[in-house]
PDB file of C-alpha atoms in Angstrom:
ATOM      1  CA  GLU A 166       0.000   0.000   0.000  1.00  0.00           C
ATOM      2  CA  THR A 167       1.348   3.420  -0.984  1.00  0.00           C
ATOM      3  CA  PRO A 168       2.175   5.553   2.093  1.00  0.00           C
ATOM      4  CA  LEU A 169       0.220   8.765   2.556  1.00  0.00           C
ATOM      5  CA  LEU A 170       1.868  12.129   2.034  1.00  0.00           C
ATOM      6  CA  GLU A 171       2.898  13.993   5.176  1.00  0.00           C
ATOM      7  CA  VAL A 172       4.010  17.598   5.588  1.00  0.00           C
ATOM      8  CA  GLN A 173       6.452  18.662   8.289  1.00  0.00           C
ATOM      9  CA  ASP A 174       8.149  22.080   8.489  1.00  0.00           C
ATOM     10  CA  GLY A 175       7.311  22.771   4.851  1.00  0.00           C
ATOM     11  CA  LEU A 176       8.775  19.508   3.534  1.00  0.00           C
ATOM     12  CA  VAL A 177       6.657  16.736   2.009  1.00  0.00           C
ATOM     13  CA  TYR A 178       7.342  13.066   2.763  1.00  0.00           C
ATOM     14  CA  GLN A 179       6.000   9.784   1.481  1.00  0.00           C
ATOM     15  CA  GLY A 180       7.038   7.153   3.958  1.00  0.00           C
ATOM     16  CA  ASP A 181      10.810   7.408   4.403  1.00  0.00           C
ATOM     17  CA  THR A 182      11.301   9.494   1.253  1.00  0.00           C
ATOM     18  CA  LEU A 183      11.463  13.282   0.869  1.00  0.00           C
ATOM     19  CA  VAL A 184       9.350  14.055  -2.197  1.00  0.00           C
ATOM     20  CA  GLY A 185       8.677  17.805  -2.164  1.00  0.00           C
ATOM     21  CA  CYS A 186       8.733  21.145  -0.422  1.00  0.00           C
ATOM     22  CA  LEU A 187       6.118  23.859   0.035  1.00  0.00           C
ATOM     23  CA  ASN A 188       6.616  27.618  -0.245  1.00  0.00           C
ATOM     24  CA  ALA A 189       9.880  26.947  -2.059  1.00  0.00           C
ATOM     25  CA  THR A 190      10.650  30.545  -2.971  1.00  0.00           C
ATOM     26  CA  ASN A 191      10.600  31.718   0.668  1.00  0.00           C
ATOM     27  CA  LEU A 192      12.285  28.815   2.441  1.00  0.00           C
ATOM     28  CA  PRO A 193      15.494  30.014   4.217  1.00  0.00           C
ATOM     29  CA  ARG A 194      16.278  26.764   6.040  1.00  0.00           C
ATOM     30  CA  ALA A 195      15.349  23.128   5.512  1.00  0.00           C
ATOM     31  CA  VAL A 196      16.049  20.253   7.887  1.00  0.00           C
ATOM     32  CA  ILE A 197      15.151  16.823   6.563  1.00  0.00           C
ATOM     33  CA  ARG A 198      13.443  14.905   9.340  1.00  0.00           C
ATOM     34  CA  GLU A 199      14.912  11.978  11.237  1.00  0.00           C
ATOM     35  CA  GLY A 200      13.724   8.710   9.731  1.00  0.00           C
ATOM     36  CA  ALA A 201      14.003   9.901   6.131  1.00  0.00           C
ATOM     37  CA  VAL A 202      16.225   7.547   4.147  1.00  0.00           C
ATOM     38  CA  ARG A 203      15.959   8.891   0.597  1.00  0.00           C
ATOM     39  CA  ALA A 204      15.799  12.397  -0.877  1.00  0.00           C
ATOM     40  CA  ASP A 205      15.946  13.962  -4.320  1.00  0.00           C
ATOM     41  CA  LEU A 206      17.667  17.275  -3.619  1.00  0.00           C
ATOM     42  CA  SER A 207      16.761  18.682  -7.024  1.00  0.00           C
ATOM     43  CA  LEU A 208      13.413  19.620  -5.452  1.00  0.00           C
ATOM     44  CA  PHE A 209      15.317  22.487  -3.763  1.00  0.00           C
ATOM     45  CA  ALA A 210      16.547  23.878  -7.095  1.00  0.00           C
ATOM     46  CA  TYR A 211      14.088  26.796  -7.041  1.00  0.00           C
ATOM     47  CA  CYS A 212      14.437  27.619  -3.344  1.00  0.00           C
ATOM     48  CA  GLU A 213      16.056  30.972  -4.060  1.00  0.00           C
ATOM     49  CA  LYS A 214      16.402  31.947  -0.382  1.00  0.00           C
ATOM     50  CA  LEU A 215      17.576  28.601   0.979  1.00  0.00           C
ATOM     51  CA  GLU A 216      20.784  29.119   2.985  1.00  0.00           C
ATOM     52  CA  SER A 217      21.019  25.990   5.141  1.00  0.00           C
ATOM     53  CA  LEU A 218      20.167  22.341   4.514  1.00  0.00           C
ATOM     54  CA  GLY A 219      20.204  19.663   7.230  1.00  0.00           C
ATOM     55  CA  PHE A 220      20.664  15.897   6.796  1.00  0.00           C
ATOM     56  CA  PRO A 221      19.449  13.489   9.513  1.00  0.00           C
ATOM     57  CA  ALA A 222      21.511  10.511  10.633  1.00  0.00           C
ATOM     58  CA  THR A 223      19.123   8.208   8.754  1.00  0.00           C
ATOM     59  CA  LEU A 224      19.566   9.771   5.289  1.00  0.00           C
ATOM     60  CA  THR A 225      21.729   7.465   3.167  1.00  0.00           C
ATOM     61  CA  ASP A 226      20.385   7.757  -0.399  1.00  0.00           C
ATOM     62  CA  VAL A 227      20.556  11.137  -2.138  1.00  0.00           C
ATOM     63  CA  ASP A 228      19.970  12.206  -5.753  1.00  0.00           C
ATOM     64  CA  GLY A 229      20.107  15.620  -7.361  1.00  0.00           C
ATOM     65  CA  LEU A 230      23.339  16.965  -5.887  1.00  0.00           C
ATOM     66  CA  SER A 231      25.038  17.636  -9.212  1.00  0.00           C
ATOM     67  CA  GLY A 232      24.303  21.200 -10.196  1.00  0.00           C
ATOM     68  CA  TYR A 233      20.771  21.322  -8.781  1.00  0.00           C
ATOM     69  CA  LEU A 234      21.245  22.878  -5.350  1.00  0.00           C
ATOM     70  CA  PRO A 235      20.316  26.573  -5.220  1.00  0.00           C
ATOM     71  CA  MET A 236      23.075  29.167  -5.509  1.00  0.00           C
ATOM     72  CA  SER A 237      21.839  30.750  -2.260  1.00  0.00           C
ATOM     73  CA  LEU A 238      22.926  27.707  -0.218  1.00  0.00           C
ATOM     74  CA  ALA A 239      25.740  28.396   2.259  1.00  0.00           C
ATOM     75  CA  HIS A 240      25.864  25.326   4.515  1.00  0.00           C
ATOM     76  CA  ILE A 241      24.959  21.642   4.563  1.00  0.00           C
ATOM     77  CA  VAL A 242      24.851  20.190   8.069  1.00  0.00           C
ATOM     78  CA  VAL A 243      24.860  16.432   8.670  1.00  0.00           C
ATOM     79  CA  GLN A 244      23.685  14.994  11.983  1.00  0.00           C
ATOM     80  CA  GLU A 245      26.279  12.937  13.823  1.00  0.00           C
ATOM     81  CA  GLY A 246      25.940   9.204  13.359  1.00  0.00           C
ATOM     82  CA  ASN A 247      25.124   9.283   9.650  1.00  0.00           C
ATOM     83  CA  PRO A 248      26.922   6.229   8.175  1.00  0.00           C
ATOM     84  CA  VAL A 249      27.239   7.656   4.646  1.00  0.00           C
ATOM     85  CA  PHE A 250      27.513  11.463   4.758  1.00  0.00           C
ATOM     86  CA  SER A 251      29.406  13.925   6.910  1.00  0.00           C
ATOM     87  CA  ASP A 252      30.087  17.617   6.893  1.00  0.00           C
ATOM     88  CA  GLU A 253      33.042  19.752   7.833  1.00  0.00           C
ATOM     89  CA  ASP A 254      32.170  23.393   8.460  1.00  0.00           C
ATOM     90  CA  GLY A 255      29.118  23.059   6.225  1.00  0.00           C
ATOM     91  CA  VAL A 256      30.911  21.255   3.379  1.00  0.00           C
ATOM     92  CA  LEU A 257      29.432  17.878   2.362  1.00  0.00           C
ATOM     93  CA  TYR A 258      31.524  14.701   2.081  1.00  0.00           C
ATOM     94  CA  GLN A 259      30.695  11.069   1.388  1.00  0.00           C
ATOM     95  CA  GLY A 260      33.494   8.949   2.777  1.00  0.00           C
ATOM     96  CA  ASN A 261      36.654  10.154   1.055  1.00  0.00           C
ATOM     97  CA  THR A 262      34.781  12.075  -1.644  1.00  0.00           C
ATOM     98  CA  LEU A 263      34.122  15.819  -1.565  1.00  0.00           C
ATOM     99  CA  LEU A 264      30.517  16.102  -2.731  1.00  0.00           C
ATOM    100  CA  CYS A 265      29.591  19.753  -2.336  1.00  0.00           C
ATOM    101  CA  LEU A 266      30.964  23.079  -1.250  1.00  0.00           C
ATOM    102  CA  PRO A 267      27.751  25.134  -1.284  1.00  0.00           C
ATOM    103  CA  SER A 268      27.842  28.053  -3.714  1.00  0.00           C
ATOM    104  CA  ARG A 269      27.486  30.733  -1.024  1.00  0.00           C
ATOM    105  CA  HIS A 270      29.748  29.213   1.598  1.00  0.00           C
ATOM    106  CA  PRO A 271      31.834  32.132   2.908  1.00  0.00           C
ATOM    107  CA  VAL A 272      35.246  30.436   2.643  1.00  0.00           C
ATOM    108  CA  ARG A 273      37.778  32.165   0.380  1.00  0.00           C
ATOM    109  CA  GLU A 274      40.777  29.907   0.937  1.00  0.00           C
ATOM    110  CA  PHE A 275      39.350  26.398   0.822  1.00  0.00           C
ATOM    111  CA  ILE A 276      41.400  23.496   2.191  1.00  0.00           C
ATOM    112  CA  VAL A 277      39.996  20.149   1.068  1.00  0.00           C
ATOM    113  CA  ARG A 278      39.827  17.726   3.984  1.00  0.00           C
ATOM    114  CA  PRO A 279      42.942  15.537   4.441  1.00  0.00           C
ATOM    115  CA  GLY A 280      42.316  11.971   3.299  1.00  0.00           C
ATOM    116  CA  THR A 281      40.029  13.022   0.457  1.00  0.00           C
ATOM    117  CA  THR A 282      40.638  10.940  -2.690  1.00  0.00           C
ATOM    118  CA  GLU A 283      37.975  12.288  -5.071  1.00  0.00           C
ATOM    119  CA  ILE A 284      36.240  15.550  -5.901  1.00  0.00           C
ATOM    120  CA  ALA A 285      32.817  14.885  -7.394  1.00  0.00           C
ATOM    121  CA  SER A 286      31.394  16.504 -10.507  1.00  0.00           C
ATOM    122  CA  TRP A 287      30.017  19.999  -9.789  1.00  0.00           C
ATOM    123  CA  ALA A 288      31.356  19.872  -6.204  1.00  0.00           C
ATOM    124  CA  LEU A 289      32.357  23.552  -6.312  1.00  0.00           C
ATOM    125  CA  ASN A 290      29.799  24.629  -8.895  1.00  0.00           C
ATOM    126  CA  ASN A 291      29.558  28.440  -9.087  1.00  0.00           C
ATOM    127  CA  CYS A 292      31.547  29.043  -5.891  1.00  0.00           C
ATOM    128  CA  ASP A 293      32.327  32.631  -6.835  1.00  0.00           C
ATOM    129  CA  GLN A 294      33.817  33.527  -3.465  1.00  0.00           C
ATOM    130  CA  VAL A 295      36.611  30.898  -3.490  1.00  0.00           C
ATOM    131  CA  GLU A 296      39.985  32.374  -4.433  1.00  0.00           C
ATOM    132  CA  ARG A 297      42.438  29.662  -3.428  1.00  0.00           C
ATOM    133  CA  VAL A 298      42.111  25.865  -3.119  1.00  0.00           C
ATOM    134  CA  THR A 299      44.544  23.544  -1.359  1.00  0.00           C
ATOM    135  CA  LEU A 300      44.287  19.884  -2.345  1.00  0.00           C
ATOM    136  CA  PRO A 301      45.549  17.084  -0.034  1.00  0.00           C
ATOM    137  CA  ASP A 302      48.350  14.700  -0.953  1.00  0.00           C
ATOM    138  CA  THR A 303      45.805  11.848  -0.993  1.00  0.00           C
ATOM    139  CA  LEU A 304      43.711  13.206  -3.866  1.00  0.00           C
ATOM    140  CA  GLU A 305      43.531  10.910  -6.900  1.00  0.00           C
ATOM    141  CA  THR A 306      40.597  12.073  -9.052  1.00  0.00           C
ATOM    142  CA  ILE A 307      38.897  15.328 -10.012  1.00  0.00           C
ATOM    143  CA  HIS A 308      35.693  14.704 -11.941  1.00  0.00           C
ATOM    144  CA  GLY A 309      34.363  16.783 -14.816  1.00  0.00           C
ATOM    145  CA  GLY A 310      32.848  20.133 -13.902  1.00  0.00           C
ATOM    146  CA  ALA A 311      34.178  19.943 -10.330  1.00  0.00           C
ATOM    147  CA  PHE A 312      35.289  23.591 -10.337  1.00  0.00           C
ATOM    148  CA  PHE A 313      32.764  24.829 -12.886  1.00  0.00           C
ATOM    149  CA  SER A 314      32.497  28.615 -13.024  1.00  0.00           C
ATOM    150  CA  CYS A 315      34.603  29.367  -9.943  1.00  0.00           C
ATOM    151  CA  GLY A 316      35.071  32.871 -11.286  1.00  0.00           C
ATOM    152  CA  LYS A 317      37.476  34.179  -8.620  1.00  0.00           C
ATOM    153  CA  LEU A 318      39.591  31.039  -8.206  1.00  0.00           C
ATOM    154  CA  HIS A 319      43.150  32.074  -9.033  1.00  0.00           C
ATOM    155  CA  SER A 320      45.341  29.521  -7.230  1.00  0.00           C
ATOM    156  CA  ILE A 321      45.363  25.729  -6.858  1.00  0.00           C
ATOM    157  CA  ASN A 322      47.919  22.976  -6.258  1.00  0.00           C
ATOM    158  CA  LEU A 323      47.897  19.615  -8.049  1.00  0.00           C
ATOM    159  CA  PRO A 324      49.518  16.978  -5.789  1.00  0.00           C
ATOM    160  CA  ALA A 325      51.685  14.043  -6.854  1.00  0.00           C
ATOM    161  CA  SER A 326      48.858  11.622  -6.025  1.00  0.00           C
ATOM    162  CA  LEU A 327      46.490  13.217  -8.575  1.00  0.00           C
ATOM    163  CA  VAL A 328      46.406  10.868 -11.570  1.00  0.00           C
ATOM    164  CA  ASN A 329      42.939  11.404 -13.035  1.00  0.00           C
ATOM    165  CA  ILE A 330      41.675  14.866 -13.997  1.00  0.00           C
ATOM    166  CA  HIS A 331      38.525  14.555 -16.080  1.00  0.00           C
ATOM    167  CA  GLU A 332      38.048  16.902 -19.013  1.00  0.00           C
ATOM    168  CA  GLY A 333      36.189  20.059 -18.101  1.00  0.00           C
ATOM    169  CA  ALA A 334      37.230  19.864 -14.436  1.00  0.00           C
ATOM    170  CA  PHE A 335      38.249  23.558 -14.505  1.00  0.00           C
ATOM    171  CA  ARG A 336      35.655  24.711 -17.015  1.00  0.00           C
ATOM    172  CA  SER A 337      35.067  28.488 -16.971  1.00  0.00           C
ATOM    173  CA  CYS A 338      37.600  29.229 -14.211  1.00  0.00           C
ATOM    174  CA  TRP A 339      38.466  32.568 -15.808  1.00  0.00           C
ATOM    175  CA  ALA A 340      40.907  33.776 -13.127  1.00  0.00           C
ATOM    176  CA  LEU A 341      42.905  30.569 -12.594  1.00  0.00           C
ATOM    177  CA  LYS A 342      46.528  31.470 -13.262  1.00  0.00           C
ATOM    178  CA  GLU A 343      48.550  30.034 -10.360  1.00  0.00           C
ATOM    179  CA  VAL A 344      48.621  26.264 -10.901  1.00  0.00           C
ATOM    180  CA  ALA A 345      51.288  24.389  -8.946  1.00  0.00           C
ATOM    181  CA  LEU A 346      51.825  20.869 -10.285  1.00  0.00           C
ATOM    182  CA  HIS A 347      53.881  18.708  -7.915  1.00  0.00           C
ATOM    183  CA  ALA A 348      57.240  17.804  -9.442  1.00  0.00           C
ATOM    184  CA  ASP A 349      56.666  14.093  -8.705  1.00  0.00           C
ATOM    185  CA  ASN A 350      53.269  13.878 -10.418  1.00  0.00           C
ATOM    186  CA  PRO A 351      53.599  11.048 -12.994  1.00  0.00           C
ATOM    187  CA  ALA A 352      50.361  11.645 -14.875  1.00  0.00           C
ATOM    188  CA  TYR A 353      50.552  15.278 -16.030  1.00  0.00           C
ATOM    189  CA  ARG A 354      52.959  17.913 -17.225  1.00  0.00           C
ATOM    190  CA  LEU A 355      52.552  21.668 -17.128  1.00  0.00           C
ATOM    191  CA  GLU A 356      54.022  23.570 -20.057  1.00  0.00           C
ATOM    192  CA  GLN A 357      53.719  27.261 -19.261  1.00  0.00           C
ATOM    193  CA  HIS A 358      49.976  27.552 -18.603  1.00  0.00           C
ATOM    194  CA  LEU A 359      48.962  24.348 -20.412  1.00  0.00           C
ATOM    195  CA  LEU A 360      48.106  21.132 -18.531  1.00  0.00           C
ATOM    196  CA  VAL A 361      48.797  17.997 -20.585  1.00  0.00           C
ATOM    197  CA  GLU A 362      48.035  14.365 -19.717  1.00  0.00           C
ATOM    198  CA  ASN A 363      51.183  12.297 -20.268  1.00  0.00           C
ATOM    199  CA  ALA A 364      49.623   8.944 -21.169  1.00  0.00           C
ATOM    200  CA  THR A 365      47.470  10.328 -24.002  1.00  0.00           C
ATOM    201  CA  ASP A 366      49.242  13.629 -24.789  1.00  0.00           C
ATOM    202  CA  THR A 367      45.860  15.321 -24.353  1.00  0.00           C
ATOM    203  CA  LEU A 368      45.597  19.016 -23.568  1.00  0.00           C
ATOM    204  CA  ILE A 369      43.336  18.993 -20.502  1.00  0.00           C
ATOM    205  CA  SER A 370      43.224  22.701 -19.780  1.00  0.00           C
ATOM    206  CA  ALA A 371      44.793  25.965 -20.858  1.00  0.00           C
ATOM    207  CA  PHE A 372      44.800  28.240 -17.822  1.00  0.00           C
ATOM    208  CA  TRP A 373      44.595  32.020 -17.642  1.00  0.00           C
ATOM    209  CA  SER A 374      47.147  33.994 -19.590  1.00  0.00           C
ATOM    210  CA  GLN A 375      47.410  37.691 -20.350  1.00  0.00           C
ATOM    211  CA  ASP A 376      48.227  36.777 -23.953  1.00  0.00           C
ATOM    212  CA  ASP A 377      45.511  36.655 -26.579  1.00  0.00           C
ATOM    213  CA  THR A 378      47.354  33.905 -28.451  1.00  0.00           C
ATOM    214  CA  CYS A 379      48.306  30.354 -27.463  1.00  0.00           C
ATOM    215  CA  ALA A 380      50.771  27.937 -29.045  1.00  0.00           C
ATOM    216  CA  VAL A 381      50.005  24.331 -28.152  1.00  0.00           C
ATOM    217  CA  PRO A 382      53.329  22.498 -27.734  1.00  0.00           C
ATOM    218  CA  GLN A 383      54.704  19.818 -30.021  1.00  0.00           C
ATOM    219  CA  GLY A 384      53.736  16.298 -28.979  1.00  0.00           C
ATOM    220  CA  VAL A 385      50.157  17.093 -28.003  1.00  0.00           C
ATOM    221  CA  THR A 386      47.894  14.806 -30.038  1.00  0.00           C
ATOM    222  CA  ARG A 387      44.454  15.703 -28.778  1.00  0.00           C
ATOM    223  CA  ILE A 388      42.621  18.802 -27.568  1.00  0.00           C
ATOM    224  CA  GLY A 389      40.313  17.853 -24.700  1.00  0.00           C
ATOM    225  CA  GLU A 390      36.761  19.084 -24.266  1.00  0.00           C
ATOM    226  CA  TYR A 391      36.526  22.562 -22.740  1.00  0.00           C
ATOM    227  CA  ALA A 392      40.328  22.866 -22.860  1.00  0.00           C
ATOM    228  CA  PHE A 393      40.243  26.610 -23.611  1.00  0.00           C
ATOM    229  CA  THR A 394      37.298  27.685 -21.447  1.00  0.00           C
ATOM    230  CA  CYS A 395      39.615  29.285 -18.856  1.00  0.00           C
ATOM    231  CA  CYS A 396      41.028  31.652 -21.486  1.00  0.00           C
ATOM    232  CA  ALA A 397      38.648  34.599 -21.608  1.00  0.00           C
ATOM    233  CA  SER A 398      40.997  36.765 -23.670  1.00  0.00           C
ATOM    234  CA  LEU A 399      42.150  34.107 -26.140  1.00  0.00           C
ATOM    235  CA  GLU A 400      41.744  35.121 -29.760  1.00  0.00           C
ATOM    236  CA  GLU A 401      44.038  32.713 -31.568  1.00  0.00           C
ATOM    237  CA  ALA A 402      45.424  29.219 -30.898  1.00  0.00           C
ATOM    238  CA  THR A 403      48.184  27.586 -32.936  1.00  0.00           C
ATOM    239  CA  LEU A 404      48.132  23.798 -33.070  1.00  0.00           C
ATOM    240  CA  PRO A 405      51.182  21.639 -33.865  1.00  0.00           C
ATOM    241  CA  PRO A 406      51.076  18.992 -36.627  1.00  0.00           C
ATOM    242  CA  THR A 407      50.982  16.281 -33.941  1.00  0.00           C
ATOM    243  CA  VAL A 408      47.368  17.155 -33.058  1.00  0.00           C
ATOM    244  CA  THR A 409      45.014  14.647 -34.680  1.00  0.00           C
ATOM    245  CA  THR A 410      41.842  15.015 -32.600  1.00  0.00           C
ATOM    246  CA  ILE A 411      39.882  18.048 -31.468  1.00  0.00           C
TER     247      ILE A 411
END
C-alpha cells in the first residue's frame, strides 16, 4: 500500500522518502526529518532563499546533488551518526569524496579535507567567493565540472597523487593562473599555462594567460573538451602537426 503524504516544516514526505517542499521561494532553512532515508535534492533547485540544509543521521540515499542545489545555499549540516555522509564546516563529504561546497559558503581559501581521494562533478559549482584551493596529498581524481564557473579562483595545487583529472574539471575558471603541479606527479605535465596528460598527450586545460594567443606544444595529439574555457581573452590558438583530434 502506498504511504500517505505527510508535511512537516514545509517539507513533504511519502514514507521514508522526501518528495517535495512547500513555499519553495521563501524557504530560508530546511532540515530533513529523522527517519528519512531517501531524498531527491533537485526539489530544492528553485528555493532561491535557501541558505542551510540539514541531513538526519538516517539519510543514506541522495539524488540531485550535481548542479541542482540553489546558488543561495551556504551550509549543509549532517547529523552525527550518519553512516554515509558527513560535513566539515558546512561542506558535504561522502566517505573520502568531496561532494559539495555550497555556492554561497563564505570560505575564500578552501582546504579540502585531508584523506580526500575524489572531488565529485560539480562539487564547487559556481563558488564565486573561493579564491584559493589547497588539495591534499591523498587526492587521486577530479571529476568533470568539479570547479565549474569558480570565477574568482586564481590559485590551486595539483599533488603528486592526482592521476585522473577529467576533461572540463576547470571549465570556466576565468581567473585561474597560479597552478602548482607537484614535481613528482607522474600523470601530467605543465608547459607554461597548459596542462597535458602524459599517457594520451591530451591538452586537458589551458589556464589564464594575459596573452591573446596560445601555441600548443609539439607532442600534443588531442585537444580535450573545454580545454580553452579558462582563457577569456584568447583570440588565436596555434596547433602543432601532432594534433590529430579536437
